[in-house]
Amino acid sequence: MTVALTLHTYWRSSAAYRVRIALHLKGLAFDSVPVHLVQGGGEQRLPSFAVRNPQKLVPTLQHGDAVLTQSLAIIEYLDEVFPDVPLLPRDALLRQRARALAQLVACDIHPLGNLRVLQYLEHALQVPQDARTRWVARWVQDGLEAFEALLVQYGQGEFCVGDAPTIADCALLPQLYNARRFGIDLAPYPTIRRIETACAALPAFDAAAPERQADAPPA
């Protein structure tokens, strides 16, 4: 019997978006449980959720009795448990490159523009909106500049590492969605934009998109 997968998610969470892409690329059926990150002060802060994930973050993936946290660790778990449609290359060097690109997004860009960081800047430090936007833009642009340079250095595959999507593509697409939310010009990153186009042509990326989620607000 197949053990059920349940993803605790939020439509606009880029970390949850990464895991949705991975699940869809692997063709894995899963149930989505929306966790509203803003409503009522944030449902992720409720004791009932904190018991499941003490970090009070999404995504959280339940696989049977196992509770999994941290988007990249979840994706690697999925790759080990469900090896069909691998998201980590078999070659050790290519696997390191895919991980490095994914971590560039998840560790170096994303945390500095995350919701809880922006809320702290706004409420605790009373940083004005235009300054918060400049803060996000600074770190996103620095990160994407490095990502673009690494892609060029690694060589021209159809996707971030080679000719099939990897964990790096799962991380990149949600970050580009966030960049556009903050009005960041992506014109300086032609290789990134080419890869985005290749990813967007795949049904898995479309199905994982924020606007496709059941908890997304009406257009």
GROMACS .gro file of C-alpha atoms in nm, residues 55-213:
model
  159
   55GLN     CA    1   1.051   2.608   1.347
   56LYS     CA    2   0.697   2.724   1.265
   57LEU     CA    3   0.772   2.726   0.894
   58VAL     CA    4   0.638   2.577   0.575
   59PRO     CA    5   0.683   2.350   0.397
   60THR     CA    6   0.629   2.056   0.625
   61LEU     CA    7   0.580   1.722   0.453
   62GLN     CA    8   0.422   1.423   0.622
   63HIS     CA    9   0.506   1.083   0.476
   64GLY     CA   10   0.307   0.837   0.679
   65ASP     CA   11   0.417   0.891   1.039
   66ALA     CA   12   0.733   1.078   0.940
   67VAL     CA   13   0.733   1.459   0.955
   68LEU     CA   14   0.988   1.626   0.728
   69THR     CA   15   1.109   1.986   0.736
   70GLN     CA   16   1.340   2.213   0.533
   71SER     CA   17   1.265   2.226   0.162
   72LEU     CA   18   1.600   2.109   0.024
   73ALA     CA   19   1.624   1.826   0.276
   74ILE     CA   20   1.270   1.724   0.182
   75ILE     CA   21   1.360   1.720  -0.188
   76GLU     CA   22   1.667   1.506  -0.121
   77TYR     CA   23   1.454   1.268   0.087
   78LEU     CA   24   1.205   1.239  -0.198
   79ASP     CA   25   1.492   1.165  -0.435
   80GLU     CA   26   1.617   0.883  -0.214
   81VAL     CA   27   1.278   0.729  -0.138
   82PHE     CA   28   1.131   0.779  -0.486
   83PRO     CA   29   1.434   0.751  -0.717
   84ASP     CA   30   1.238   0.766  -1.043
   85VAL     CA   31   1.288   1.104  -1.218
   86PRO     CA   32   1.603   1.188  -1.020
   87LEU     CA   33   1.648   1.548  -0.909
   88LEU     CA   34   2.012   1.501  -0.811
   89PRO     CA   35   2.252   1.400  -1.088
   90ARG     CA   36   2.425   1.062  -1.055
   91ASP     CA   37   2.767   1.214  -1.130
   92ALA     CA   38   2.929   1.345  -0.808
   93LEU     CA   39   3.054   1.672  -0.958
   94LEU     CA   40   2.721   1.753  -1.121
   95ARG     CA   41   2.541   1.659  -0.800
   96GLN     CA   42   2.759   1.905  -0.608
   97ARG     CA   43   2.683   2.179  -0.861
   98ALA     CA   44   2.309   2.121  -0.837
   99ARG     CA   45   2.326   2.134  -0.457
  100ALA     CA   46   2.545   2.445  -0.463
  101LEU     CA   47   2.302   2.634  -0.686
  102ALA     CA   48   2.003   2.527  -0.478
  103GLN     CA   49   2.178   2.634  -0.159
  104LEU     CA   50   2.279   2.967  -0.313
  105VAL     CA   51   1.906   3.041  -0.337
  106ALA     CA   52   1.786   2.875  -0.017
  107CYS     CA   53   2.071   2.983   0.212
  108ASP     CA   54   2.204   3.309   0.068
  109ILE     CA   55   1.912   3.483  -0.105
  110HIS     CA   56   1.585   3.359   0.037
  111PRO     CA   57   1.642   3.409   0.414
  112LEU     CA   58   1.715   3.780   0.377
  113GLY     CA   59   1.382   3.847   0.207
  114ASN     CA   60   1.172   3.596   0.397
  115LEU     CA   61   0.836   3.701   0.543
  116ARG     CA   62   0.946   3.690   0.906
  117VAL     CA   63   1.256   3.900   0.828
  118LEU     CA   64   1.049   4.162   0.646
  119GLN     CA   65   0.793   4.164   0.927
  120TYR     CA   66   1.071   4.226   1.180
  121LEU     CA   67   1.210   4.511   0.970
  122GLU     CA   68   0.863   4.660   0.944
  123HIS     CA   69   0.728   4.618   1.297
  124ALA     CA   70   1.027   4.595   1.530
  125LEU     CA   71   1.267   4.828   1.348
  126GLN     CA   72   1.001   5.040   1.172
  127VAL     CA   73   1.189   5.037   0.842
  128PRO     CA   74   0.984   5.214   0.570
  129GLN     CA   75   0.845   5.016   0.278
  130ASP     CA   76   1.081   5.165   0.018
  131ALA     CA   77   1.383   5.076   0.231
  132ARG     CA   78   1.254   4.721   0.282
  133THR     CA   79   1.212   4.685  -0.093
  134ARG     CA   80   1.569   4.808  -0.149
  135TRP     CA   81   1.688   4.559   0.113
  136VAL     CA   82   1.527   4.269  -0.073
  137ALA     CA   83   1.649   4.390  -0.413
  138ARG     CA   84   2.010   4.417  -0.293
  139TRP     CA   85   2.033   4.054  -0.183
  140VAL     CA   86   1.830   3.910  -0.469
  141GLN     CA   87   2.038   4.092  -0.729
  142ASP     CA   88   2.365   3.988  -0.566
  143GLY     CA   89   2.249   3.627  -0.556
  144LEU     CA   90   2.115   3.614  -0.910
  145GLU     CA   91   2.433   3.774  -1.043
  146ALA     CA   92   2.634   3.493  -0.884
  147PHE     CA   93   2.384   3.229  -1.001
  148GLU     CA   94   2.409   3.358  -1.359
  149ALA     CA   95   2.790   3.354  -1.348
  150LEU     CA   96   2.796   2.998  -1.217
  151LEU     CA   97   2.559   2.880  -1.489
  152VAL     CA   98   2.790   3.026  -1.752
  153GLN     CA   99   3.092   2.871  -1.582
  154TYR     CA  100   2.927   2.529  -1.561
  155GLY     CA  101   2.829   2.519  -1.927
  156GLN     CA  102   2.514   2.542  -2.133
  157GLY     CA  103   2.271   2.268  -2.046
  158GLU     CA  104   1.901   2.312  -2.113
  159PHE     CA  105   1.843   2.341  -1.738
  160CYS     CA  106   2.060   2.455  -1.447
  161VAL     CA  107   2.275   2.140  -1.447
  162GLY     CA  108   2.246   1.941  -1.767
  163ASP     CA  109   1.942   1.864  -1.978
  164ALA     CA  110   1.691   1.763  -1.709
  165PRO     CA  111   1.553   1.961  -1.415
  166THR     CA  112   1.731   1.916  -1.083
  167ILE     CA  113   1.700   2.046  -0.730
  168ALA     CA  114   1.863   2.366  -0.860
  169ASP     CA  115   1.571   2.437  -1.095
  170CYS     CA  116   1.329   2.362  -0.810
  171ALA     CA  117   1.498   2.640  -0.614
  172LEU     CA  118   1.546   2.889  -0.897
  173LEU     CA  119   1.192   2.925  -1.030
  174PRO     CA  120   1.034   3.029  -0.697
  175GLN     CA  121   1.311   3.284  -0.643
  176LEU     CA  122   1.236   3.440  -0.981
  177TYR     CA  123   0.869   3.460  -0.883
  178ASN     CA  124   0.974   3.648  -0.569
  179ALA     CA  125   1.207   3.874  -0.765
  180ARG     CA  126   0.922   3.986  -0.988
  181ARG     CA  127   0.701   4.050  -0.683
  182PHE     CA  128   0.957   4.308  -0.574
  183GLY     CA  129   0.994   4.463  -0.918
  184ILE     CA  130   1.346   4.334  -0.982
  185ASP     CA  131   1.462   4.353  -1.343
  186LEU     CA  132   1.569   4.011  -1.469
  187ALA     CA  133   1.708   4.138  -1.800
  188PRO     CA  134   2.072   4.116  -1.681
  189TYR     CA  135   2.041   3.738  -1.639
  190PRO     CA  136   1.991   3.586  -1.987
  191THR     CA  137   2.095   3.232  -1.894
  192ILE     CA  138   1.859   3.231  -1.597
  193ARG     CA  139   1.574   3.357  -1.815
  194ARG     CA  140   1.644   3.091  -2.079
  195ILE     CA  141   1.628   2.819  -1.814
  196GLU     CA  142   1.311   2.969  -1.669
  197THR     CA  143   1.150   2.939  -2.013
  198ALA     CA  144   1.253   2.572  -2.038
  199CYS     CA  145   1.111   2.500  -1.692
  200ALA     CA  146   0.788   2.689  -1.757
  201ALA     CA  147   0.720   2.464  -2.057
  202LEU     CA  148   0.695   2.160  -1.827
  203PRO     CA  149   0.354   2.076  -1.673
  204ALA     CA  150   0.511   2.007  -1.332
  205PHE     CA  151   0.629   2.366  -1.294
  206ASP     CA  152   0.293   2.500  -1.406
  207ALA     CA  153   0.104   2.280  -1.159
  208ALA     CA  154   0.329   2.399  -0.874
  209ALA     CA  155   0.290   2.771  -0.952
  210PRO     CA  156   0.146   2.991  -0.676
  211GLU     CA  157  -0.159   3.101  -0.872
  212ARG     CA  158  -0.253   2.735  -0.934
  213GLN     CA  159  -0.285   2.653  -0.564
   0.00000   0.00000   0.00000
